[in-house]
Short mmCIF file of C-alpha atoms in Angstrom, two decimals:
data_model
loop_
_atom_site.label_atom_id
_atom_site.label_comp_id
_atom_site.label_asym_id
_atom_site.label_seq_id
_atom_site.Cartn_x
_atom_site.Cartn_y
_atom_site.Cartn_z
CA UNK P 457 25.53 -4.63 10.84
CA UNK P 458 26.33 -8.48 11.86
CA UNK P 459 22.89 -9.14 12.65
CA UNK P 460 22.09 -7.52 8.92
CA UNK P 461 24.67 -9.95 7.29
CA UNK P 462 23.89 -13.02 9.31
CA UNK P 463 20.54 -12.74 8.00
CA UNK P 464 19.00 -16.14 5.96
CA UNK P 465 16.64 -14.39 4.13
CA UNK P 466 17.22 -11.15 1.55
CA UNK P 467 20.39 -10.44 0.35
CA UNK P 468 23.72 -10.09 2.86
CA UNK P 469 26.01 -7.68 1.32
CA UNK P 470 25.73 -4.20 0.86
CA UNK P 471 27.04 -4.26 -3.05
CA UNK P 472 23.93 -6.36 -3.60
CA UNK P 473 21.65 -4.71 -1.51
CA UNK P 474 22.08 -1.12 -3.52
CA UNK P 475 20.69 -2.32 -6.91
CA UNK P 476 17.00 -1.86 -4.83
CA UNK P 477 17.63 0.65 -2.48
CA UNK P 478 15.75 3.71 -1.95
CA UNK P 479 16.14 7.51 -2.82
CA UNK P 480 14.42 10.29 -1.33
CA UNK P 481 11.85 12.55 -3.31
CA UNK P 482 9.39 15.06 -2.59
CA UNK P 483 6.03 14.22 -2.15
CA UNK P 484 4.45 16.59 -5.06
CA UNK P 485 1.24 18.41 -5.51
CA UNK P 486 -1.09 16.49 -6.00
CA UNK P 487 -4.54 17.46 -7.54
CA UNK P 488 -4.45 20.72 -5.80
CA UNK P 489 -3.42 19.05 -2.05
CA UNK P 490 -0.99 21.43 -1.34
CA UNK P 491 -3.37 24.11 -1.28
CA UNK P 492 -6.13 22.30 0.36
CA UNK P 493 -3.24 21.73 3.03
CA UNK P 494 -3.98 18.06 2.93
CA UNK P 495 -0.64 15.93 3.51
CA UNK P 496 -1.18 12.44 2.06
CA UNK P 497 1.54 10.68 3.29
CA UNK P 498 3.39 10.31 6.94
CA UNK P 499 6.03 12.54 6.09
CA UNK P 500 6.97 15.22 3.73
CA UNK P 501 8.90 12.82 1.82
CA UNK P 502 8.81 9.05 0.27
CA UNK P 503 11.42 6.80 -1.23
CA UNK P 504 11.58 5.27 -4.67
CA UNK P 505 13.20 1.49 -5.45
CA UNK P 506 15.80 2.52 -7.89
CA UNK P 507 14.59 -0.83 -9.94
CA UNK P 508 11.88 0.45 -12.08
CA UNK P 509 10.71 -3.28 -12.14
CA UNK P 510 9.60 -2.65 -8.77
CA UNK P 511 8.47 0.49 -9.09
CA UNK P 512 6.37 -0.92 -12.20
CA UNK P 513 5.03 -4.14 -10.21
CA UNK P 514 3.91 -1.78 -7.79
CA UNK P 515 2.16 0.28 -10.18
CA UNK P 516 0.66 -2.52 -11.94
CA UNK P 517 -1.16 -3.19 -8.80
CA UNK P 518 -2.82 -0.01 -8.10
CA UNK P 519 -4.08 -0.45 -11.58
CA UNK P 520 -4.98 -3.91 -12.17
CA UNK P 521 -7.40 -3.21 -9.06
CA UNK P 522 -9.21 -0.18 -10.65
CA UNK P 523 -8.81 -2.78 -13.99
CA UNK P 524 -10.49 -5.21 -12.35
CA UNK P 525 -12.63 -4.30 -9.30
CA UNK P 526 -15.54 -3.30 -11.15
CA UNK P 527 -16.31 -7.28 -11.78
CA UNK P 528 -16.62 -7.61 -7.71
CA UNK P 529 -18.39 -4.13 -7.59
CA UNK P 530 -16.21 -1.97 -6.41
CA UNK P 531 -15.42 1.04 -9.13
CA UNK P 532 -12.76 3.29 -7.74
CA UNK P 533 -10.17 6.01 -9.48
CA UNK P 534 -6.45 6.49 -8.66
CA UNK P 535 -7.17 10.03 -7.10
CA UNK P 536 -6.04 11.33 -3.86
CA UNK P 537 -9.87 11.51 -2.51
CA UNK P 538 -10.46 7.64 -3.73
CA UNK P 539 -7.54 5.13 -4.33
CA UNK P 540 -4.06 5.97 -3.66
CA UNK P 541 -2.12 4.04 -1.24
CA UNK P 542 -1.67 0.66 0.51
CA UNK P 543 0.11 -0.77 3.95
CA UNK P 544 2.94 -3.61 3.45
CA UNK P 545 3.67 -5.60 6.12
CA UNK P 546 5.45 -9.11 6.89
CA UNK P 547 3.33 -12.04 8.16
CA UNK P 548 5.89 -14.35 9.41
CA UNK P 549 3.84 -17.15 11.07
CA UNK P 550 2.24 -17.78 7.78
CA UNK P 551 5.36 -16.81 5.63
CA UNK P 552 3.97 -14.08 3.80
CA UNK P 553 4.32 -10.59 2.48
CA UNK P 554 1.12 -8.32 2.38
CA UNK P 555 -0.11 -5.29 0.88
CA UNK P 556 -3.16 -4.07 2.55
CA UNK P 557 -5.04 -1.29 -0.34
CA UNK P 558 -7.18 1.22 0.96
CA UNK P 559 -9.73 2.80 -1.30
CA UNK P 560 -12.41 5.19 -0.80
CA UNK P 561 -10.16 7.04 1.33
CA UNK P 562 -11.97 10.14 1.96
CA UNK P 563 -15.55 9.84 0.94
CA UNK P 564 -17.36 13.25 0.61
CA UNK P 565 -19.15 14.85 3.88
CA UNK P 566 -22.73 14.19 4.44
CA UNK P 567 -24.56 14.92 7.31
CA UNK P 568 -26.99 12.13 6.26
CA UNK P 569 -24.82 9.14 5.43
CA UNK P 570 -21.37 10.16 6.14
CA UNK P 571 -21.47 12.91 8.83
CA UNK P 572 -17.62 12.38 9.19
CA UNK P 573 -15.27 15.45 9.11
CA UNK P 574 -11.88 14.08 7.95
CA UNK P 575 -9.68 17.02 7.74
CA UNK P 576 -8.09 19.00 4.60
CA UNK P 577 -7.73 16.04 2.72
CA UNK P 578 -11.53 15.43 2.32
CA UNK P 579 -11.91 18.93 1.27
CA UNK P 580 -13.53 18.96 -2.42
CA UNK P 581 -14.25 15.23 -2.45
CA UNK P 582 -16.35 13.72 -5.19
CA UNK P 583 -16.37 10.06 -3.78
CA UNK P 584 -19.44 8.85 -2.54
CA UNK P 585 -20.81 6.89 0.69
CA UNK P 586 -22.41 3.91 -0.66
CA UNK P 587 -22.53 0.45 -0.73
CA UNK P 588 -18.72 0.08 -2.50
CA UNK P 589 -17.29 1.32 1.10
CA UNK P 590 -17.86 -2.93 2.04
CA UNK P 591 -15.29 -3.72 -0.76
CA UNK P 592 -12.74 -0.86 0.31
CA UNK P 593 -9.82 -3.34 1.70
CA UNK P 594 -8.13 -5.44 -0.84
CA UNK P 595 -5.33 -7.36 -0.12
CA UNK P 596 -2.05 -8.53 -2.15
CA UNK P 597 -0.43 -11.87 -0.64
CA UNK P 598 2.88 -13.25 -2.11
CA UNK P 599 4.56 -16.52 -0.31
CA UNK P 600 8.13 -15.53 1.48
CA UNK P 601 11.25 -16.90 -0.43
CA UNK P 602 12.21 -18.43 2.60
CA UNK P 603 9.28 -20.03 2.74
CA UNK P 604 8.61 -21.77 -0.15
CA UNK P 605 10.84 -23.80 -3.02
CA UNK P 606 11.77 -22.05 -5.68
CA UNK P 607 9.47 -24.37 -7.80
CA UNK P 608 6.38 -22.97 -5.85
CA UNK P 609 7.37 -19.07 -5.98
CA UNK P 610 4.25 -16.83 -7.02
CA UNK P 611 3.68 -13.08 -7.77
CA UNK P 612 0.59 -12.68 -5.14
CA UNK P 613 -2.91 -13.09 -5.60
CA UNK P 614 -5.45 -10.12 -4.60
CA UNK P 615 -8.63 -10.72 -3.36
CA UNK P 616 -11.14 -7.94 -2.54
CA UNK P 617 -12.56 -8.43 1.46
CA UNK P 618 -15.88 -7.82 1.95
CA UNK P 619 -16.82 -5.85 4.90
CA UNK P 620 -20.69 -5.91 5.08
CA UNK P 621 -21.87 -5.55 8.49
CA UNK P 622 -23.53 -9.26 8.34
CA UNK P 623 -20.22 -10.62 7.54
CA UNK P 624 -17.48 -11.74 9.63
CA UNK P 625 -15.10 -9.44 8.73
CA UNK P 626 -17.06 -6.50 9.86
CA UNK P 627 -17.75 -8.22 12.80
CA UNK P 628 -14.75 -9.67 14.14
CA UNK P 629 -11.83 -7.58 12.49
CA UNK P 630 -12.97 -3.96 12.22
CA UNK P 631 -12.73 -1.97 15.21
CA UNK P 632 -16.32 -0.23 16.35
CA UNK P 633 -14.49 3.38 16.21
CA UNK P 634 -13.90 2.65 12.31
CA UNK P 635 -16.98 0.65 11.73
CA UNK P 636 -18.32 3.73 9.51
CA UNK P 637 -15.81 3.70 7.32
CA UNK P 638 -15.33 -0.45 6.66
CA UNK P 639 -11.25 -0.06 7.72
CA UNK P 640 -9.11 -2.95 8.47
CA UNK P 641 -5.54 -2.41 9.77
CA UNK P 642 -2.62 -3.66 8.39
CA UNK P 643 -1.28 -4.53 12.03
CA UNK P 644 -3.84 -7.28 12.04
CA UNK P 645 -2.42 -9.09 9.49
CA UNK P 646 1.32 -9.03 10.46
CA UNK P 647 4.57 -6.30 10.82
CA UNK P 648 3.80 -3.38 9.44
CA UNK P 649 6.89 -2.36 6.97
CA UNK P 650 6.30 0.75 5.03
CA UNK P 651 3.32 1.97 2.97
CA UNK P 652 3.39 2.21 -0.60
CA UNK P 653 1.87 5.28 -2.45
CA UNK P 654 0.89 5.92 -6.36
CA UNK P 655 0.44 9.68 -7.10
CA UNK P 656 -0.61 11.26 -10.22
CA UNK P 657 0.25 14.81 -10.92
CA UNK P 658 -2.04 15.26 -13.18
CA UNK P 659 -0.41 13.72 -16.80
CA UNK P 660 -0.95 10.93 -18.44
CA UNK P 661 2.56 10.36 -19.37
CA UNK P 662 4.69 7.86 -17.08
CA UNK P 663 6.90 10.81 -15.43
CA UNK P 664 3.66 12.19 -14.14
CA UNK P 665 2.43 9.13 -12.27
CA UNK P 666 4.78 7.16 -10.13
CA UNK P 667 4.50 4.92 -6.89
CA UNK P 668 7.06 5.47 -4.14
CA UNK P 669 7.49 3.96 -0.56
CA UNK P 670 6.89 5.93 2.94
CA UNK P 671 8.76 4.57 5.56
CA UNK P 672 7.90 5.18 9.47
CA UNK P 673 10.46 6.98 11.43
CA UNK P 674 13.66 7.66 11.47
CA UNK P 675 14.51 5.20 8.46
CA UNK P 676 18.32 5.09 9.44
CA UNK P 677 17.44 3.59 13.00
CA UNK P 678 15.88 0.49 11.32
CA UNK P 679 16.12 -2.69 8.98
CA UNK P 680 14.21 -1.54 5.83
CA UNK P 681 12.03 -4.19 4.44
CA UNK P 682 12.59 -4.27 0.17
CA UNK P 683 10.52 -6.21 -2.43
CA UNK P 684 13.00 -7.80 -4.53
CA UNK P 685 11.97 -8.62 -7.84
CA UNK P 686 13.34 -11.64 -9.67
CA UNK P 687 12.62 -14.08 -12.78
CA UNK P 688 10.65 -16.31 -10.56
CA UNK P 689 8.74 -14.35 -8.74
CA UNK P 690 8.57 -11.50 -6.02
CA UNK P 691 10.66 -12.05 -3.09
CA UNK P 692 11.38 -10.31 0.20
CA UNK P 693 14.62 -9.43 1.25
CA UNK P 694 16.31 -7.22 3.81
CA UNK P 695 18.56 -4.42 3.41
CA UNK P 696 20.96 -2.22 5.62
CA UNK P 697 20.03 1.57 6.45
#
């Protein structure tokens, strides 16, 4: 708890701190998964920011890139078998916070271009092995509060990474074993902190969509990473299981 309140970055009491903390809900249904016996997440669970301007940033995200990736070429859908879900981590050297996005998540079996069996969750799949798989890792950079004035403070930028085997991306960052299906890892770019997940239930009303965070372990054993949301930007901070 000392080492928690000592700390220079995030906020240091625990008063503060609970305006963003997380509660626990279910991970839902989603688009048949339960019956497919596909589990989306790491655990059975995930955590919503109880500020819904986080929760909407977050949101706003996942849907600015299916807004907007069709200029680069990449068309994706917020489904479970496409575009769901991306990896936050902390890259201290270079003072920033990261989302890495995943899409094409569990292109359809084919035992002439994608001859990959990926489990439950790829059952029923009606994404497609092509070309788009180079543009599957897009990535959400912000500058750390502690790193930067308040003058300079930005909301992120997201660029798109292309992954074509001529490139160097492909070449020097994705590991052979994955090479199939374009992946970069998160731990590459820094500390992994939780992953962030947007879910529709099938609705088009707000209550039936919703992004929520799923943390690794045992969440009470750790320092929980939280994107604090401010006037002047998006700023990382550090609160107290």
């Amino acid at each position: 708890m000392d080492k928690c309140k000592s700390s220079k970055s995030g906020y240091r009491n625990g008063n503060e701190a609970s305006k963003y903390i997380l509660f626990n809900v279910q991970v839902p249904d989603i688009e048949g998964s339960k019956e497919d016996r596909c589990e989306l997440t790491r655990t059975p669970y995930g955590r919503l920011f109880i500020n819904e301007e986080i929760n909407s940033y977050l949101e706003s995200l996942f849907e600015m890139i299916v807004a907007r990736g069709p200029s680069v070429g990449l068309n994706v859908s917020l489904s479970r078998f496409d575009f769901f879900h991306g990896h936050v981590f902390l890259a201290r050297d270079s003072g920033r916070l990261g989302i890495l996005f995943h899409a094409k998540e569990y292109p359809a079996y084919d035992k002439e271009i994608f001859p990959c069996n990926m489990g439950y969750c790829q059952i029923g799949s009606n994404v497609s092995y092509d070309d788009s798989m180079n543009l599957r890792n897009i990535l959400w950079l912000a500058p750390l509060a502690s790193s930067s004035t308040k003058e300079w403070l930005a909301p992120g930028v997201l660029v798109v990474l292309d992954a074509h085997p001529t490139g160097v991306i492909y070449k020097d960052l994705i590991p052979e074993y994955v090479q199939i299906a374009r992946t970069l890892y998160e731990d590459d770019f820094g500390d992994v902190a939780f992953d962030v997940n947007y879910l529709n239930t099938g609705g088009e009303t707000p209550s039936s969509k919703f992004s929520f965070a799923n943390l690794f372990g045992k969440v009470q054993h750790y320092y929980q990473y939280l994107i604090l949301a401010d006037s002047s930007g998006w700023l990382l901070g550090k609160g107290c299981v």
